[in-house]
Coordinates of C-alpha atoms and ligand atoms in Angstrom, one line a residue:
M189 CA -18.3 -8.1 -3.6
S190 CA -17.3 -5.6 -6.3
S191 CA -13.6 -5.1 -6.8
L192 CA -13.9 -1.5 -5.7
T193 CA -15.6 -2.7 -2.5
E194 CA -12.8 -5.2 -1.9
Q195 CA -10.2 -2.5 -2.5
A196 CA -11.9 -0.1 0.0
S197 CA -12.2 -2.9 2.6
K198 CA -8.4 -3.4 2.5
H199 CA -7.5 0.3 2.8
P200 CA -5.4 0.8 6.0
R201 CA -7.2 4.0 7.0
L202 CA -10.8 2.6 6.4
H203 CA -11.8 0.6 9.6
Q204 CA -14.9 -1.5 9.3
L205 CA -16.6 -2.7 12.5
P206 CA -16.1 -6.4 13.2
Q207 CA -18.7 -8.1 10.9
T208 CA -20.4 -10.0 13.7
H209 CA -23.8 -11.7 13.5
Q210 CA -25.1 -9.0 15.9
L211 CA -24.0 -6.1 13.6
K212 CA -25.4 -7.9 10.5
A213 CA -28.7 -8.4 12.2
L214 CA -28.9 -4.7 13.2
M215 CA -27.9 -3.6 9.7
T216 CA -30.5 -5.9 8.2
I217 CA -33.3 -4.2 10.2
I218 CA -32.3 -0.7 9.3
R219 CA -31.8 -1.6 5.6
D220 CA -35.3 -3.2 5.4
A221 CA -37.7 -0.8 3.6
E222 CA -40.5 -2.4 5.8
T223 CA -38.9 -1.2 9.1
K224 CA -41.0 1.4 10.9
R225 CA -39.5 4.6 12.1
G226 CA -39.4 3.7 15.8
D227 CA -37.4 0.5 15.1
F228 CA -35.2 2.4 12.5
V229 CA -34.2 4.9 15.1
F230 CA -33.7 2.3 17.9
Y231 CA -31.5 0.0 15.8
S232 CA -29.6 2.9 14.1
D233 CA -28.8 4.2 17.5
R234 CA -27.4 0.8 18.5
V235 CA -25.1 0.8 15.5
I236 CA -24.1 4.4 16.1
R237 CA -23.1 3.4 19.7
L238 CA -20.9 0.6 18.3
L239 CA -19.3 3.0 15.9
V240 CA -18.5 5.7 18.5
E241 CA -17.0 3.0 20.8
E242 CA -14.9 1.7 17.9
G243 CA -13.8 5.3 17.0
L244 CA -12.5 5.8 20.5
N245 CA -10.0 2.9 19.8
Y246 CA -8.1 5.2 17.4
L247 CA -7.4 7.9 20.1
P248 CA -4.1 8.0 21.8
V249 CA -3.6 6.7 25.4
V250 CA -0.9 7.1 28.0
D251 CA 0.1 4.6 30.6
K252 CA -1.7 5.0 33.9
E253 CA -1.3 3.0 37.1
V254 CA -4.2 2.7 39.5
T255 CA -4.6 0.7 42.7
T256 CA -7.5 -1.8 42.8
P257 CA -9.8 -2.2 45.9
M258 CA -7.5 -5.2 46.6
G259 CA -4.7 -2.9 47.3
V260 CA -2.8 -4.1 44.2
P261 CA -1.4 -1.8 41.5
F262 CA -2.8 -2.2 38.0
Q263 CA -0.9 -1.0 34.9
G264 CA -3.6 0.5 32.7
V265 CA -4.0 3.3 30.3
A266 CA -6.0 6.6 30.1
F267 CA -7.2 8.6 27.1
E268 CA -4.8 11.4 26.4
G269 CA -6.3 13.6 23.7
R270 CA -9.2 15.9 24.1
I271 CA -12.0 15.3 21.6
C272 CA -15.1 17.0 20.1
G273 CA -17.8 16.0 17.7
V274 CA -18.8 17.8 14.5
S275 CA -22.0 16.7 12.9
I276 CA -22.8 17.3 9.2
M277 CA -26.4 18.6 9.2
R278 CA -28.9 17.2 9.0
A279 CA -28.4 13.4 9.1
G280 CA -25.2 13.7 11.2
E281 CA -27.2 15.2 14.0
S282 CA -28.7 11.8 14.5
M283 CA -25.3 10.6 15.8
E284 CA -24.8 13.3 18.4
Q285 CA -26.6 11.5 21.2
G286 CA -24.6 8.3 20.6
L287 CA -21.4 10.4 21.1
R288 CA -22.9 12.1 24.2
D289 CA -23.8 8.7 25.7
V290 CA -20.2 7.6 25.6
C291 CA -18.4 10.9 26.2
T292 CA -20.3 13.0 28.8
S293 CA -20.4 16.8 28.2
V294 CA -18.5 16.4 24.9
R295 CA -18.5 19.6 22.8
I296 CA -20.3 19.2 19.4
G297 CA -19.9 21.6 16.5
K298 CA -22.2 21.7 13.4
V299 CA -21.7 22.2 9.8
L300 CA -24.3 22.7 7.0
I301 CA -23.2 22.0 3.5
Q302 CA -25.5 21.8 0.5
R303 CA -25.1 21.6 -3.2
D304 CA -24.8 25.0 -4.8
E305 CA -27.5 25.0 -7.5
R306 CA -25.4 27.2 -9.8
T307 CA -22.0 25.4 -9.6
A308 CA -23.3 21.9 -8.5
Q309 CA -20.4 21.9 -6.0
P310 CA -20.9 21.4 -2.2
K311 CA -21.1 24.8 -0.5
L312 CA -20.7 25.8 3.1
Y313 CA -23.9 27.5 4.5
Y314 CA -23.2 27.4 8.2
S315 CA -20.6 26.3 10.7
K316 CA -20.3 26.6 14.4
L317 CA -17.2 24.9 15.9
P318 CA -15.7 24.7 19.4
R319 CA -13.3 27.7 19.8
D320 CA -10.4 25.4 20.7
I321 CA -11.1 22.8 18.0
S322 CA -7.5 23.1 16.7
D323 CA -6.3 21.4 20.0
R324 CA -8.8 18.6 19.7
W325 CA -9.4 15.3 18.0
V326 CA -12.5 15.5 15.9
L327 CA -15.1 12.8 15.5
L328 CA -16.8 13.9 12.3
L329 CA -20.4 12.5 12.1
D330 CA -22.3 11.6 9.0
P331 CA -24.2 8.3 8.6
M332 CA -24.1 8.0 4.8
L333 CA -21.0 8.6 2.6
A334 CA -22.1 8.5 -1.0
T335 CA -19.9 10.7 -3.2
G336 CA -18.1 12.2 -0.2
G337 CA -18.7 15.7 -1.5
S338 CA -20.1 17.2 1.7
A339 CA -17.8 15.3 4.0
M340 CA -14.7 16.4 2.0
K341 CA -15.9 20.0 2.1
C342 CA -16.4 19.7 5.8
I343 CA -12.8 18.4 6.3
E344 CA -11.6 21.5 4.4
V345 CA -13.5 23.6 6.9
L346 CA -11.9 21.7 9.8
L347 CA -8.4 22.1 8.3
E348 CA -9.0 25.8 7.9
A349 CA -10.0 26.0 11.5
G350 CA -6.6 24.5 12.4
V351 CA -7.5 20.9 13.1
R352 CA -4.7 18.5 12.4
E353 CA -5.7 16.1 9.6
D354 CA -4.4 13.1 11.5
R355 CA -6.8 13.9 14.3
I356 CA -9.9 13.6 12.1
L357 CA -12.0 10.4 12.5
F358 CA -14.9 10.2 10.1
I359 CA -17.6 8.1 11.8
N360 CA -20.1 6.6 9.3
L361 CA -22.7 3.9 9.1
I362 CA -22.6 3.0 5.4
C363 CA -20.1 4.2 2.8
S364 CA -19.9 3.7 -1.0
P365 CA -16.5 2.4 -2.0
E366 CA -15.9 5.2 -4.5
G367 CA -16.8 7.9 -1.9
A368 CA -14.5 6.4 0.7
L369 CA -11.6 5.9 -1.6
T370 CA -11.9 9.4 -3.1
M371 CA -11.9 10.9 0.4
L372 CA -8.9 8.8 1.6
E373 CA -7.0 9.7 -1.6
K374 CA -7.7 13.5 -1.2
F375 CA -6.8 13.5 2.5
S376 CA -3.8 11.3 3.3
K377 CA -4.0 11.3 7.1
M378 CA -7.6 11.2 8.3
Q379 CA -9.3 7.9 9.0
I380 CA -12.8 6.4 8.5
V381 CA -14.7 4.2 10.8
T382 CA -17.7 2.6 9.2
A383 CA -20.1 -0.3 9.8
E384 CA -20.4 -1.5 6.2
I385 CA -19.0 -0.8 2.8
D386 CA -21.7 -1.1 0.1
E387 CA -21.5 -1.8 -3.7
G388 CA -21.8 1.7 -5.2
I389 CA -24.1 4.7 -5.9
D390 CA -26.9 5.2 -8.4
A391 CA -27.6 8.1 -10.7
R392 CA -29.3 10.1 -7.9
K393 CA -26.2 9.6 -5.7
F394 CA -27.9 7.2 -3.4
I395 CA -25.9 4.3 -2.0
L396 CA -26.7 0.8 -3.2
P397 CA -28.0 -1.4 -1.7
G398 CA -28.0 1.3 1.0
L399 CA -31.0 2.1 3.2
G400 CA -32.6 5.0 1.4
D401 CA -32.6 8.5 2.8
F402 CA -31.2 8.2 6.3
G403 CA -32.3 11.7 7.5
D404 CA -35.9 11.2 6.3
R405 CA -36.2 7.8 7.9
Y406 CA -34.6 8.9 11.2
F407 CA -36.4 12.2 11.6
G408 CA -39.7 11.0 10.1
T409 CA -39.8 13.4 7.1
E410 CA -40.4 10.8 4.4
Ligands
LIG75 N1 -27.7 10.1 2.0 C1 -28.6 9.2 2.3 O1 -29.4 9.4 3.2 N2 -28.7 8.0 1.6 C2 -27.9 7.7 0.6 O2 -28.0 6.6 0.1 C3 -26.9 8.6 0.3 C4 -26.8 9.8 0.9

């Protein structure tokens, strides 16, 4: 493990899924260049489901008492905050169904950010967000965090829309340590939930060892 990866793995606002054998096996399938598209989609969806479930652990709850069919009171909890999803197009759209499977009728906004050819900086091309997003917790969806340029631009868009930074959860399959650390340094309250922290990025800004272009493999546009 590189020292940067180790540093990222200890960051208090970077939450890695429990590194179970099951998760390792799923990640091994989707990282394998030989994996065909059907399996890539199927196993990515399984990891996305685990990520969304884990993300919900960071939402606030309030005490709630119910009565069981045995007529006995049970001291439980209920989710308190309202949520929405925001996917960073195009790869983040692959995570929308995983969110819907867990949170029925959840509102989902979309943001399209691409590199401006002239300035080489991430530029906002399109955004459509729920009207009441400033009252909600936001699960920001993007499977691959390389430099973090697009995701950080997207967080700026959310903050401009009135979202509280401490209510932003970035849900991600694989992050580079430098991308994650840059993002957590720039924004001091948001949190990241990821499956695995990789070793770094190459000259083309692809994550290593990574899994290649997620959007192309998921949507079949290789
Ligand atoms: N986006 C991808 O799809 N893959 C990477 O490795 C980095 C960004």
